[in-house]
Structures are given as structure tokens and as C-alpha cells.
PDB file of C-alpha atoms and ligand atoms in Angstrom:
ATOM      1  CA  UNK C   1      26.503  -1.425 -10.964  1.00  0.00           C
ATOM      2  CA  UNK C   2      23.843  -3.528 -10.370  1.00  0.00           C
ATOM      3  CA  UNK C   3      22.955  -2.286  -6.451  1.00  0.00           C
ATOM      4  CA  UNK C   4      22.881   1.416  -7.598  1.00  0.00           C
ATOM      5  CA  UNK C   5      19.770   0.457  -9.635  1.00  0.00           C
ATOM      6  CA  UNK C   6      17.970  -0.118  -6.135  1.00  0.00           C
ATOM      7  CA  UNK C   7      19.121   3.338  -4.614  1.00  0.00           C
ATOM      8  CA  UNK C   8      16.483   5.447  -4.110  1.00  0.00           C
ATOM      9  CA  UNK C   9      18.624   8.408  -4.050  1.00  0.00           C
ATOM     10  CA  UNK C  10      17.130  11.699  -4.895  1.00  0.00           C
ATOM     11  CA  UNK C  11      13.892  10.439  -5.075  1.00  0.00           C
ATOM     12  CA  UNK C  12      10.427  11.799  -3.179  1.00  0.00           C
ATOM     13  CA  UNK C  13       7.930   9.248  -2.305  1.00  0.00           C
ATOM     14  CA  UNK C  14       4.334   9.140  -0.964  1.00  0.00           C
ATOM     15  CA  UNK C  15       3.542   6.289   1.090  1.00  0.00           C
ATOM     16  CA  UNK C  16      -0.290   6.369   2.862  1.00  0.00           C
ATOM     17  CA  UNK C  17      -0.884   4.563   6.455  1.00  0.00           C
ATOM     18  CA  UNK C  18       2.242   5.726   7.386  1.00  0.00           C
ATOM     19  CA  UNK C  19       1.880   5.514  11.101  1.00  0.00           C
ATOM     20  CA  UNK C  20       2.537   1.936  12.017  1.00  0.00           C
ATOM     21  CA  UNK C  21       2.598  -1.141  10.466  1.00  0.00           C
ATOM     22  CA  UNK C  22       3.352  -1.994   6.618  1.00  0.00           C
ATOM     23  CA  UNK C  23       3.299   1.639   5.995  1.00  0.00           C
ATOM     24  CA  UNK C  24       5.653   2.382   8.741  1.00  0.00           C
ATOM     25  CA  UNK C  25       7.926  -0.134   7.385  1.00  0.00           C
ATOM     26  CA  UNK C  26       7.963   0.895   3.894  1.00  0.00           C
ATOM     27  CA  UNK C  27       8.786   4.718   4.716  1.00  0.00           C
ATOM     28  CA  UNK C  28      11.641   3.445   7.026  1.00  0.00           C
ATOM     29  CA  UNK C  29      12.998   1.677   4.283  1.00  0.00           C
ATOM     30  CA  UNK C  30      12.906   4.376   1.251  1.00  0.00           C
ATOM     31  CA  UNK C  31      14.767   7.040   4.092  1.00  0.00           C
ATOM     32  CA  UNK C  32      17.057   4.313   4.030  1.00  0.00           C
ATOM     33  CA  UNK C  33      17.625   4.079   0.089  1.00  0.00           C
ATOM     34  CA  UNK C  34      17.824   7.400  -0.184  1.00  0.00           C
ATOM     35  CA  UNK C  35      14.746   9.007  -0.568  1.00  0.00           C
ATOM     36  CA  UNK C  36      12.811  11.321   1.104  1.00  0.00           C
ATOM     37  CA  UNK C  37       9.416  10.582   2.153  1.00  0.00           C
ATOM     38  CA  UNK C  38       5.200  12.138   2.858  1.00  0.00           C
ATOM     39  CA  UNK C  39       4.093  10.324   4.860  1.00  0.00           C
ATOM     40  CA  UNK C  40       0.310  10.395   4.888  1.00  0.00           C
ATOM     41  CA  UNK C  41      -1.793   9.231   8.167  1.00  0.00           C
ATOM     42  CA  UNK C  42      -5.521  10.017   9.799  1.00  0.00           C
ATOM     43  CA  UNK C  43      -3.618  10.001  13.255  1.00  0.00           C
ATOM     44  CA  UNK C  44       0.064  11.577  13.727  1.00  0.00           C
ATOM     45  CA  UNK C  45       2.744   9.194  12.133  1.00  0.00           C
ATOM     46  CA  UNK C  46       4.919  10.635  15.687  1.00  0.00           C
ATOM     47  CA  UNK C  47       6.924   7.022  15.754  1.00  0.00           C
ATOM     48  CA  UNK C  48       7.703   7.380  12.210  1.00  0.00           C
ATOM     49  CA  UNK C  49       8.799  10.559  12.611  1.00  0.00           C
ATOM     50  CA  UNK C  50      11.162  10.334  14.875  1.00  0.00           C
ATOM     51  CA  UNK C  51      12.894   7.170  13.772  1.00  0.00           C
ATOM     52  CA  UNK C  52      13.162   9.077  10.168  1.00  0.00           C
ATOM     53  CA  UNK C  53      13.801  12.706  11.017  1.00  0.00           C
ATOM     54  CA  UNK C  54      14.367  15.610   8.107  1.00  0.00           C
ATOM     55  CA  UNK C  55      13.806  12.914   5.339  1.00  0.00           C
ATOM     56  CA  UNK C  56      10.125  12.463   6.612  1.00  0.00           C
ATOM     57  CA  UNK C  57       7.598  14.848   6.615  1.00  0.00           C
ATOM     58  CA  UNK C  58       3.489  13.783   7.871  1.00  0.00           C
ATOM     59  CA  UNK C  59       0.877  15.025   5.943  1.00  0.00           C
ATOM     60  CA  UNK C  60      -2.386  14.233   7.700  1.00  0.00           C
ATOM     61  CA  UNK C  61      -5.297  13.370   6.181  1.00  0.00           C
ATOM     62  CA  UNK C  62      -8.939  11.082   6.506  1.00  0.00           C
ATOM     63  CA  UNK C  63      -8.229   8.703   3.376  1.00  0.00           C
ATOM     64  CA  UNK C  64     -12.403   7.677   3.204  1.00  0.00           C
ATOM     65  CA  UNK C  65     -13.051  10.831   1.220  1.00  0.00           C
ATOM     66  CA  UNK C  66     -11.127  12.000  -2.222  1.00  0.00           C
ATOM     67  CA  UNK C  67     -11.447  15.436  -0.588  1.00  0.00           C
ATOM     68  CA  UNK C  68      -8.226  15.650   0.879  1.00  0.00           C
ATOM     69  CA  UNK C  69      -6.024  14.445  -2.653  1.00  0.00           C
ATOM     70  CA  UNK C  70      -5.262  17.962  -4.005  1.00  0.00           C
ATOM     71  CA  UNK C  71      -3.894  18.622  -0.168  1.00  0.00           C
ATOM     72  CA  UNK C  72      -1.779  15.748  -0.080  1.00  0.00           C
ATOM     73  CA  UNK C  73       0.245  16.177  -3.935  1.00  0.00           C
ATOM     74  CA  UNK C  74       0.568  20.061  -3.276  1.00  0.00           C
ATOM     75  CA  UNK C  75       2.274  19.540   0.692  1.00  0.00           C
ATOM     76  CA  UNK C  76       4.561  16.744  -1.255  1.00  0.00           C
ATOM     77  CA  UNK C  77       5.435  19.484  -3.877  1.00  0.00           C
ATOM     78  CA  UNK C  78       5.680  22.594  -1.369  1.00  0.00           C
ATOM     79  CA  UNK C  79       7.854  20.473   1.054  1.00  0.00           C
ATOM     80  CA  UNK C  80      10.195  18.244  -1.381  1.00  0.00           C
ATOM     81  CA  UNK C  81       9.643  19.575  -4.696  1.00  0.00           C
ATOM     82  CA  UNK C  82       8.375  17.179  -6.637  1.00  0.00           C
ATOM     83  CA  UNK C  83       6.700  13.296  -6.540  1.00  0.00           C
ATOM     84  CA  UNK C  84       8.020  10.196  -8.195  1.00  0.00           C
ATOM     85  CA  UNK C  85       6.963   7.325  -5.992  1.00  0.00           C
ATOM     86  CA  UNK C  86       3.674   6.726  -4.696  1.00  0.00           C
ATOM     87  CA  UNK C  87       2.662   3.668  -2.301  1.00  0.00           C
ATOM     88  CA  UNK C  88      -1.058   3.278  -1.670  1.00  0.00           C
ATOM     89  CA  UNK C  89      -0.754   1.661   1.566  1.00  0.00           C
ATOM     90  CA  UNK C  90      -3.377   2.371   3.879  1.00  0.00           C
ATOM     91  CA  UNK C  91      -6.257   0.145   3.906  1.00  0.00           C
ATOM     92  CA  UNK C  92      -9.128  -0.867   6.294  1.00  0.00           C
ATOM     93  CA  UNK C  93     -10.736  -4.396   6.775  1.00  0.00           C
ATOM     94  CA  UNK C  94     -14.260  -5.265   8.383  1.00  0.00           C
ATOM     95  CA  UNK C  95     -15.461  -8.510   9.246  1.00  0.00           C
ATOM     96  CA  UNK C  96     -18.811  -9.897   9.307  1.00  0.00           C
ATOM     97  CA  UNK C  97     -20.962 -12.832   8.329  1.00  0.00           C
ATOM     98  CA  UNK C  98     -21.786 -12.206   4.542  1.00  0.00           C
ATOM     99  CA  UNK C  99     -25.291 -12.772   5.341  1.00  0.00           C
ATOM    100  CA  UNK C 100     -25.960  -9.765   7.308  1.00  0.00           C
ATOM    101  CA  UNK C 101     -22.674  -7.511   6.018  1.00  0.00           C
ATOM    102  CA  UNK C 102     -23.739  -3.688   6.273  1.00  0.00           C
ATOM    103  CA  UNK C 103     -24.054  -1.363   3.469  1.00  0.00           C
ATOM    104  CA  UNK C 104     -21.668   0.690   5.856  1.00  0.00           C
ATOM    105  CA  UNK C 105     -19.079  -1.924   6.004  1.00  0.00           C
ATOM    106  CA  UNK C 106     -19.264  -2.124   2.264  1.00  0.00           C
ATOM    107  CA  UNK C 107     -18.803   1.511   1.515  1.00  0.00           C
ATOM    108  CA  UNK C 108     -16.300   2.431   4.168  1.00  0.00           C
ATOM    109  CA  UNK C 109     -13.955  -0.735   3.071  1.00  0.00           C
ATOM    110  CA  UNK C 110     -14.364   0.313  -0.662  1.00  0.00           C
ATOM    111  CA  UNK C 111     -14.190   4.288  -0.307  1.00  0.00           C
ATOM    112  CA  UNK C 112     -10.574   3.975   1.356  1.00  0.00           C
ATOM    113  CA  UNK C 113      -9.023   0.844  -0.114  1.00  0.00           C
ATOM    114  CA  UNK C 114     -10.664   1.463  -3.822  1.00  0.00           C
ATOM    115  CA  UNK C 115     -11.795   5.026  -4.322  1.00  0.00           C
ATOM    116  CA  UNK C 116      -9.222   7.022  -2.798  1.00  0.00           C
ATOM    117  CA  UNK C 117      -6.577   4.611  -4.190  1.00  0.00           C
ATOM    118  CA  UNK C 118      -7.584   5.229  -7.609  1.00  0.00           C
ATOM    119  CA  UNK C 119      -8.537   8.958  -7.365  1.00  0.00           C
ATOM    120  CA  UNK C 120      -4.846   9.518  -5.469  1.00  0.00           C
ATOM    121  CA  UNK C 121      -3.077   7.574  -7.957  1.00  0.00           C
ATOM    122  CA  UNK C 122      -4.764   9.304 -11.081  1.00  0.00           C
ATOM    123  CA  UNK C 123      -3.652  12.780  -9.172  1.00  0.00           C
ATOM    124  CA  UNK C 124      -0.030  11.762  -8.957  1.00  0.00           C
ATOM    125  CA  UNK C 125       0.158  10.303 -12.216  1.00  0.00           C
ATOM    126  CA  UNK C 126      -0.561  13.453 -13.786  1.00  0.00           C
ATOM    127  CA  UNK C 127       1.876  15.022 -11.824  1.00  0.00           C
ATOM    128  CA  UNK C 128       4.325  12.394 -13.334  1.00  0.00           C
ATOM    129  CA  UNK C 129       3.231  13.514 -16.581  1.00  0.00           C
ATOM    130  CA  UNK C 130       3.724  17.339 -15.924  1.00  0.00           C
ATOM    131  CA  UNK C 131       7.149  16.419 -14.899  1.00  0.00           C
ATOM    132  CA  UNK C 132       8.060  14.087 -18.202  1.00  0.00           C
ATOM    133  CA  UNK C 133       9.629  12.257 -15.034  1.00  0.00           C
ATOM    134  CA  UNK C 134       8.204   8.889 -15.305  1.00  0.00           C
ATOM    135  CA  UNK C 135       7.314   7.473 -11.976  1.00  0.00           C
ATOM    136  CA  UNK C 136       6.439   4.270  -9.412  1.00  0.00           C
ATOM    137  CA  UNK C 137       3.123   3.305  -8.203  1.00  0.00           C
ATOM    138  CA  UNK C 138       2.969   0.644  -5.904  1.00  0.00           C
ATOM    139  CA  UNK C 139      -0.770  -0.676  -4.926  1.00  0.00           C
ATOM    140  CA  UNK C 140      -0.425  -2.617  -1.452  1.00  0.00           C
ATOM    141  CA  UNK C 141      -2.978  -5.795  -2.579  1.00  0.00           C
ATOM    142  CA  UNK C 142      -3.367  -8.771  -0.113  1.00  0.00           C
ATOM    143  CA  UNK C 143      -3.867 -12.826  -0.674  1.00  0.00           C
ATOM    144  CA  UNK C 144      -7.771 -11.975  -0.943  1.00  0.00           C
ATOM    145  CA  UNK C 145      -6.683 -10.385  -4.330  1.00  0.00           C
ATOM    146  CA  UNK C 146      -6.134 -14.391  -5.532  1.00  0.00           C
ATOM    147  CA  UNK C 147      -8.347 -15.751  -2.899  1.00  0.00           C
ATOM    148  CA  UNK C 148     -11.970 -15.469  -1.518  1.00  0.00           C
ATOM    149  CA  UNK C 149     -11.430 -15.133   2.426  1.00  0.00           C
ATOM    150  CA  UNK C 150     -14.128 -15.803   4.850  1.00  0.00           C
ATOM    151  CA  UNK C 151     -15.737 -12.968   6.512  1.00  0.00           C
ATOM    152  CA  UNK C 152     -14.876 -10.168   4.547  1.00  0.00           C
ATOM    153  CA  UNK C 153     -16.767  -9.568   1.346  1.00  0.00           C
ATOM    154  CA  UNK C 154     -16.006  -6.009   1.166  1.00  0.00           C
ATOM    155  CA  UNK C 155     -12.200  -6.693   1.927  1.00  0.00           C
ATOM    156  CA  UNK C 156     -11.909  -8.699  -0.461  1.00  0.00           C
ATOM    157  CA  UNK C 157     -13.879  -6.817  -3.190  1.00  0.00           C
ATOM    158  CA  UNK C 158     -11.145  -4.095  -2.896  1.00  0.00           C
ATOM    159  CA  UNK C 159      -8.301  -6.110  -3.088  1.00  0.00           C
ATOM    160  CA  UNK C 160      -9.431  -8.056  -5.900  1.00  0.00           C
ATOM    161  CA  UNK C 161     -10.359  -5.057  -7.965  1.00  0.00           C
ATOM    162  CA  UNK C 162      -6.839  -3.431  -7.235  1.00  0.00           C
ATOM    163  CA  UNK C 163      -5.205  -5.983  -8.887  1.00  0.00           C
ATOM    164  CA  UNK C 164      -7.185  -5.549 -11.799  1.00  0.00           C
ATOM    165  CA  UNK C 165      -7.013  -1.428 -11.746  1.00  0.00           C
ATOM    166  CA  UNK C 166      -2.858  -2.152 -11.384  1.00  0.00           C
ATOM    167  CA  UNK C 167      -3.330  -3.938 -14.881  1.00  0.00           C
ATOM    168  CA  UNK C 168      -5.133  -1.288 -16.273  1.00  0.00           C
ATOM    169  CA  UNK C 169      -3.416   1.189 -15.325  1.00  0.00           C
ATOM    170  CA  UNK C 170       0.057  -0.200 -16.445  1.00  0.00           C
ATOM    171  CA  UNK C 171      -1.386  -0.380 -19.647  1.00  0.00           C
ATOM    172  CA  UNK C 172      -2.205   2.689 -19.972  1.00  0.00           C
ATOM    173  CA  UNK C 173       0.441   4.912 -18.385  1.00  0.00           C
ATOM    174  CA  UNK C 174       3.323   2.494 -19.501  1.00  0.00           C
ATOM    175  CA  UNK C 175       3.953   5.074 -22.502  1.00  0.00           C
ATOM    176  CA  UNK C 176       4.994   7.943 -19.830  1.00  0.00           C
ATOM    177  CA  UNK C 177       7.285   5.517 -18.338  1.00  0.00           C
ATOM    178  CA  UNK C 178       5.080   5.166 -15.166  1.00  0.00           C
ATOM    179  CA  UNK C 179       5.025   1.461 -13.584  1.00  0.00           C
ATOM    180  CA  UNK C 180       2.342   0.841 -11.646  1.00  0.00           C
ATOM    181  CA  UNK C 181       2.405  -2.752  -9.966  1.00  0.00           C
ATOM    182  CA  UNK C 182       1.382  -4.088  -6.798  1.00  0.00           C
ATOM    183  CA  UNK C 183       2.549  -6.165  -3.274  1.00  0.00           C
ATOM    184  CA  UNK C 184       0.060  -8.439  -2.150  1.00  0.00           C
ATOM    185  CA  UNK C 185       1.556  -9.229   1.440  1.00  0.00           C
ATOM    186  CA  UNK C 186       0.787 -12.627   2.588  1.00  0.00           C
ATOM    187  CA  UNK C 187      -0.222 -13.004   6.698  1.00  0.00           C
ATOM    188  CA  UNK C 188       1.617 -10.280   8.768  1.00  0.00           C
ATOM    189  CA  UNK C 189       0.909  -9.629  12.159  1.00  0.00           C
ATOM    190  CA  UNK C 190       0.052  -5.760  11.778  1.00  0.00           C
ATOM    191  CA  UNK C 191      -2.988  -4.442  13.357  1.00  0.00           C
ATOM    192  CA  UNK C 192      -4.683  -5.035  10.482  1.00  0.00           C
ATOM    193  CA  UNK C 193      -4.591  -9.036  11.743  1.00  0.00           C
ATOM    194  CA  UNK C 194      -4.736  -8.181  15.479  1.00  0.00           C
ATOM    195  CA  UNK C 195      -8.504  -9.746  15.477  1.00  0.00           C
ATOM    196  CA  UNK C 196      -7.236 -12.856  13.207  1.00  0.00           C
ATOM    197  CA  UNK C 197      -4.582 -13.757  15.511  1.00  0.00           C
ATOM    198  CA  UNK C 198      -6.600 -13.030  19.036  1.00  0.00           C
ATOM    199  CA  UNK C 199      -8.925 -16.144  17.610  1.00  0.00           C
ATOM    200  CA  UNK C 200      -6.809 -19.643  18.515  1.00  0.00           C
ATOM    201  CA  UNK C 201      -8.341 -21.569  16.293  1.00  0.00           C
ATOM    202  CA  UNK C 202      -8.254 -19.299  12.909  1.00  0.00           C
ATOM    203  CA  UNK C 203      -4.809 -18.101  13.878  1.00  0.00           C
ATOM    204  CA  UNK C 204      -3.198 -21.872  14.053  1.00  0.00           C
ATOM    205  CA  UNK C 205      -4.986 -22.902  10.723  1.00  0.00           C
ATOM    206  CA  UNK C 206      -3.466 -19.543   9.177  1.00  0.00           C
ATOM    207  CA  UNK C 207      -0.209 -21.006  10.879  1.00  0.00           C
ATOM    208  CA  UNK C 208      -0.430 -24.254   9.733  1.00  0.00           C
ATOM    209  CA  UNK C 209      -1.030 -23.662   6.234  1.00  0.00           C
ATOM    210  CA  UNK C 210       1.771 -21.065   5.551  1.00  0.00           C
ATOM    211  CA  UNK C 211       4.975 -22.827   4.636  1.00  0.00           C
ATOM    212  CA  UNK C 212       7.637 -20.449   6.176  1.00  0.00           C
ATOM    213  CA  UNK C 213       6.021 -21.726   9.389  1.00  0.00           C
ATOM    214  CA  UNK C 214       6.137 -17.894  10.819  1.00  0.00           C
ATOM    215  CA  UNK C 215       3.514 -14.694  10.505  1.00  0.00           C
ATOM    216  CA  UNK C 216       5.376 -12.026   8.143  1.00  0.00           C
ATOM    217  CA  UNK C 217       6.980  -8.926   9.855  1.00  0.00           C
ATOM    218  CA  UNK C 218       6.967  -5.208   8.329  1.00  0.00           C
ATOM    219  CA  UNK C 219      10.640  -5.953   7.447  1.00  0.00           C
ATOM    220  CA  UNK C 220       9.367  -8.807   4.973  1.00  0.00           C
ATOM    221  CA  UNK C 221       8.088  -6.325   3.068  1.00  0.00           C
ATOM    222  CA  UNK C 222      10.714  -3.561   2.542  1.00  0.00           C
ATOM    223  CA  UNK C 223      12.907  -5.734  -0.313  1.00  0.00           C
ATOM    224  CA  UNK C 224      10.011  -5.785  -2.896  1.00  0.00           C
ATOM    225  CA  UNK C 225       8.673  -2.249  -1.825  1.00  0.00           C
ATOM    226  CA  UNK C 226      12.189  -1.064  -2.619  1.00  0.00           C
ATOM    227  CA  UNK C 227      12.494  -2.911  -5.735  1.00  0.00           C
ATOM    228  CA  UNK C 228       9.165  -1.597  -7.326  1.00  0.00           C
ATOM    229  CA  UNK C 229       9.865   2.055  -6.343  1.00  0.00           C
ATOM    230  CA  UNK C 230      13.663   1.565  -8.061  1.00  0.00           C
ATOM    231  CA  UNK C 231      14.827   1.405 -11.734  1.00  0.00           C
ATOM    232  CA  UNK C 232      16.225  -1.956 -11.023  1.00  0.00           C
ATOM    233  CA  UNK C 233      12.192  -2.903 -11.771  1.00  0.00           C
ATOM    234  CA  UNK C 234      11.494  -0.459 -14.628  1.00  0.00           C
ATOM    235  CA  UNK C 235      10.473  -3.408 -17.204  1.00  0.00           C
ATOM    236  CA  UNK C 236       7.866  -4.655 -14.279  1.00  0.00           C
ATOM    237  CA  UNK C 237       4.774  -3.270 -14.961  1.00  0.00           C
ATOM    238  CA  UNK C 238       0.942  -4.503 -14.228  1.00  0.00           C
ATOM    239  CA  UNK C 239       2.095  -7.040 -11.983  1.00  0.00           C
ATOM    240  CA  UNK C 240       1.282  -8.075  -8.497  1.00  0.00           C
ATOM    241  CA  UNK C 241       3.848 -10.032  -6.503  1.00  0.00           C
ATOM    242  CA  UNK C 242       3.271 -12.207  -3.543  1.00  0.00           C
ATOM    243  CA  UNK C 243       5.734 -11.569  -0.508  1.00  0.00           C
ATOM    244  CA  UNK C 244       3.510 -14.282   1.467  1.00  0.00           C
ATOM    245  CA  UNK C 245       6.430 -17.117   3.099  1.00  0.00           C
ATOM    246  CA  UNK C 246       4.899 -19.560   0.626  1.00  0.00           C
ATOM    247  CA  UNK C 247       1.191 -19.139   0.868  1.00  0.00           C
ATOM    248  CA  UNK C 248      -0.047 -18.697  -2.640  1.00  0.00           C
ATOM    249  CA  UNK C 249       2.172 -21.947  -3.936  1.00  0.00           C
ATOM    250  CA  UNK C 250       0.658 -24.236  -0.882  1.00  0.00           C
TER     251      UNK C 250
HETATM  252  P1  NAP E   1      -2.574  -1.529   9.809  1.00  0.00           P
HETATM  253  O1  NAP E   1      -1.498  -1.628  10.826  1.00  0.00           O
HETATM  254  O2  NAP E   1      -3.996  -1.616  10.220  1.00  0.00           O
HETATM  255  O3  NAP E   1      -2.311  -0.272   8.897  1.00  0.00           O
HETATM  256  C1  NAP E   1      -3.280   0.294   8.040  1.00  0.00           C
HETATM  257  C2  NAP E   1      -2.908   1.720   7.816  1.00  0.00           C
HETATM  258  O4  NAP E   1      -3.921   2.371   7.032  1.00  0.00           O
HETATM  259  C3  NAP E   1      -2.833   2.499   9.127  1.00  0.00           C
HETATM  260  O5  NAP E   1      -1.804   3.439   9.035  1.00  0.00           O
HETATM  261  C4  NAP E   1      -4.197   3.162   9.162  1.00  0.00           C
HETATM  262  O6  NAP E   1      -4.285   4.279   9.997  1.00  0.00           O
HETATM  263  C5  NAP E   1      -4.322   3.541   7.704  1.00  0.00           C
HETATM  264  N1  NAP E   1      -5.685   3.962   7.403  1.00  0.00           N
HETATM  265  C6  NAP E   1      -6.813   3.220   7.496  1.00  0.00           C
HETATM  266  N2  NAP E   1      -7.869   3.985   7.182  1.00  0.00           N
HETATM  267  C7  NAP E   1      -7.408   5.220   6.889  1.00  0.00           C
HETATM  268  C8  NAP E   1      -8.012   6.438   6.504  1.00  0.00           C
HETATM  269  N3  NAP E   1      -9.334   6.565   6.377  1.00  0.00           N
HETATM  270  N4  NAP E   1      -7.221   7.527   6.295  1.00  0.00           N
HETATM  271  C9  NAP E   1      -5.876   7.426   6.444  1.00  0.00           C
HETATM  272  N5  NAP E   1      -5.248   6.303   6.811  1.00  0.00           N
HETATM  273  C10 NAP E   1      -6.005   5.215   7.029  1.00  0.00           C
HETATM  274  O7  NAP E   1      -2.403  -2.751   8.823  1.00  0.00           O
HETATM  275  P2  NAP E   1      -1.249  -3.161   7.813  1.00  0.00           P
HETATM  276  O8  NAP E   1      -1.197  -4.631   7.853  1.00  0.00           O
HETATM  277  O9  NAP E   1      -0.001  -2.388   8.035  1.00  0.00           O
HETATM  278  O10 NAP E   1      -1.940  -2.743   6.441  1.00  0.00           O
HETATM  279  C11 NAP E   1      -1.304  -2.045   5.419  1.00  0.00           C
HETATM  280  C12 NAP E   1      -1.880  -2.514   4.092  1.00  0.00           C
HETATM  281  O11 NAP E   1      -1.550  -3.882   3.887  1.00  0.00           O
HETATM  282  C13 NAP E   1      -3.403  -2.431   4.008  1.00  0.00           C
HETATM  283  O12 NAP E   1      -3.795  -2.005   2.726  1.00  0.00           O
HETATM  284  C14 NAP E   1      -3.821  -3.863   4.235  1.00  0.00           C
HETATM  285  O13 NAP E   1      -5.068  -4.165   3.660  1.00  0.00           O
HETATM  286  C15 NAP E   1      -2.697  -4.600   3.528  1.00  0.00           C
HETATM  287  N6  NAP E   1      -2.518  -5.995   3.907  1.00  0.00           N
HETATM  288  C16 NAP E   1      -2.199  -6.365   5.168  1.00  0.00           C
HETATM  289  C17 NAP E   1      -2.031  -7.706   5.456  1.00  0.00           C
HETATM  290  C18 NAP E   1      -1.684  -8.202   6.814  1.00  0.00           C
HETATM  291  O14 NAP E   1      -1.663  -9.423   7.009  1.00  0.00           O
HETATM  292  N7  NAP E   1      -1.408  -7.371   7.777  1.00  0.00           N
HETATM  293  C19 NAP E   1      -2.197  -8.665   4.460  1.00  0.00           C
HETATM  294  C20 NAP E   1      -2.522  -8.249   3.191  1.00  0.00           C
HETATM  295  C21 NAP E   1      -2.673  -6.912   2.914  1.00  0.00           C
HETATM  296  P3  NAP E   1      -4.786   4.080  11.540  1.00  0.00           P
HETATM  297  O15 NAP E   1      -3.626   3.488  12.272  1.00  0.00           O
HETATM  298  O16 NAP E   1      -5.128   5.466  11.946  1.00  0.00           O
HETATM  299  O17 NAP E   1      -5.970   3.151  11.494  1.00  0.00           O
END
């Protein structure tokens, strides 16, 4: 039956930033297809936690650095068993005038959305090798993977690249039956675009251009998040969907 290729039954995910937002939303929805999920945070996911109970489990850990992969895959593997879903999630934005962006803001924006993404995903994929499972990866992009921004060089540097990396790696890893696509959220009101939507003016052109006439929610996200970690999407593969209200077509 059609639905039962969207369970997520039996199935162990990975989903980074798991503490509030996007993250928060995506591990709330997995528990709720059936899987169990690591979820991986700098600060204590305790919300998450407790909404999700036995079928969560925090690993914490400072994204920025590569350092703390091998951690994360052998906690996953000690507490669940095994790994067959991975959602790199977390991601950090800075915002400056392109004329006088740091070399800081550069390399912190790249090291977690870019470095660690690809260095994480390379360790679980092997692990999906090892296992002759298969497996989902599912790269959180943004609109500034089609689009330049304003502000936010670095930002936008990492999100465009991931894209990219999603195709390459689909290519690649399609022969081990690993999918690897991404979810480039459109303009959701996370802390991620607390600053955006403190500004008046910004925050009514961002309103004014998106055609579902609304900021996206958490919840927006959860259908295609589910559908990309399920075998109801196993032909999808290198692609990056827009979950935006409308914003990419305007
Ligand atoms: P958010 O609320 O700021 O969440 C970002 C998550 O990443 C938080 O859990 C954050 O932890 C975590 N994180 C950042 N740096 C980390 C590090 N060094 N180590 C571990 N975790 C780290 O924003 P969000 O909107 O949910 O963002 C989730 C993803 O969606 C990001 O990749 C973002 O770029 C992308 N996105 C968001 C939007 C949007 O409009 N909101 C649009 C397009 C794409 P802390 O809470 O500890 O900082």
C-alpha cells in the first residue's frame, strides 16, 4: 500500500541541530513515522527530548570541527544499532556588508554548513556500505542555493555548494542504493531568521514577495523530510526540492 512506503518503521536516523527549530521539527516527525532518532546538538536538545521520549536519544557535539564525527556514528550504533537516515540540518548564518565580511565569518559559516556536512555524510555513508543497507541523506539547502541573497556571502557560498555536493554525491553512491538529495526551505521563522524578521522593512518585502502570503513553520517541512528519508522516494536522487510557499516560481 502506497502509505506504508512513507513509514519510517524500524528505521534509525541522524538529524543535526536538533534542539529547536527545523531540526526539532524533523526529529518530531521521524518518532512519529516510526523511527527512532540521534539527535545531535552543541546545547542540550532538553525540549526535544521530552516531547520524543525513548525513541530520541541527544548526542552532543560542536559541529565547526570534523573532530567530533567518529563520536557521533559510534553513539548512533552503541545506542540503536545501526544508521540508515542521516539529515544534515544544522547550519549557521552571518551577516555583513560584503565589503568588509571577515575571514572569520567566512570560515565559521563554511566549516559547519560545508565541511562537517560533507565529512559527516562521507562517515555515514560508509557505514551504509558496511551494512549493504542502502540509506537516506538529506542535505537541508536554503533559497540562497538558487539565489544570491544580500548580506551573506558566506551563507550563501555553503548553500550553493551543497546543492552541488548533493549531485555529486548521488552520482556516486547511487550504486549502493544510497539517495542523497536535499530540502531547500523557503522563509521560515526559526531563529535562524529572528534578525530578518526584527528589520520592518526587509521582513515585509520578504512578505510581500512570497506567494503563500505567510512565513513557513517547522511543520512545513516534515512532509518532504519524511518523504526523502522513506522508500516512497527511492528513485529521487541528486535532487533539491523547494518547500518555499511559492518563492522560487515568483
Ligand atoms: P536555527 O533555529 O538557527 O537552527 C540551527 C540549528 O543548527 C540549531 O540547532 C543550532 O544549534 C545548530 N547549530 C549551529 N551551529 C552548530 C554547531 N557548531 N554545532 C552543532 N549545532 C549547530 O535555524 P533553522 O531555521 O532551524 O535552520 C536549520 C537549517 O535550515 C539550517 O541549515 C539553515 O541554514 C536552514 N535554512 C533555514 C531557513 C529559514 O528560513 N529558517 C531557510 C533556509 C535554510 P544552536 O541552537 O545551539 O545554535
Amino acid at each position: 500500500m502506497i502509505l506504508d512506503k512513507f513509514s519510517l518503521k524500524g528505521k534509525v536516523a541522524i538529524v543535526t541541530g536538533s534542539n529547536t527549530g527545523l531540526g526539532q521539527g524533523i526529529c518530531k516527525a521521524y518518532v512519529e513515522a516510526g523511527a527512532k532518532v540521534v539527535g545531535v546538538s552543541r546545547r542540550p536538545s532538553t525540549e526535544t527530548a521530552e516531547m520524543l521520549g525513548k525513541n530520541f536519544y541527544n548526542v552532543i557535539a560542536d559541529l565547526s570541527s570534523v573532530d567530533v564525527i567518529p563520536t557521533i556514528i559510534e553513539e548512533t550504533v552503541k545506542k540503536f544499532g545501526r544508521i540508515d537516515i542521516l539529515v544534515n540540518n544544522a547550519g549557521i548564518i552571518k551577516r555583513e556588508d560584503s565589503l568588509e565580511f571577515s575571514e572569520e565569518n567566512w570560515d565559521t559559516v563554511l566549516n559547519v554548513n560545508l565541511k562537517t556536512v560533507f565529512f559527516l555524510t562521507q562517515a555515514v555513508a560508509k557505514r551504509f556500505v558496511e551494512q549493504k543497507s542502502g540509506g537516506k541523506i538529506i542535505n537541508i539547502a536554503s533559497m540562497l542555493s538558487y539565489q544570491g541573497g544580500i548580506r551573506v556571502p558566506s551563507y550563501t557560498a555553503s548553500k550553493s555548494a551543497i546543492r552541488g555536493v548533493t549531485m555529486t554525491l548521488a552520482n556516486e553512491w547511487a550504486k549502493y542504493g544510497i539517495n542523497v538529495n536535499g530540502i531547500a526551505p523557503g522563509y521560515m521563522a526559526t531563529n535562524n531568521t529572528e534578525q530578518l524578521r526584527q528589520d520592518g522593512e526587509r521582513s515585509a518585502d520578504i512578505l510581500a514577495r512570497i506567494p503563500a502570503g505567510r512565513w513557513g513553520t517547522p511543520e512545513d517541512l516534515q512532509g518532504a523530510a519524511v518523504f526523502l528519508a522513506s522508500s516512497a522516494s527511492d528513485y529521487v536522487n541528486g535532487f533539491t526540492v523547494a518547500v518555499d510557499g511559492g518563492w522560487l516560481g515568483r
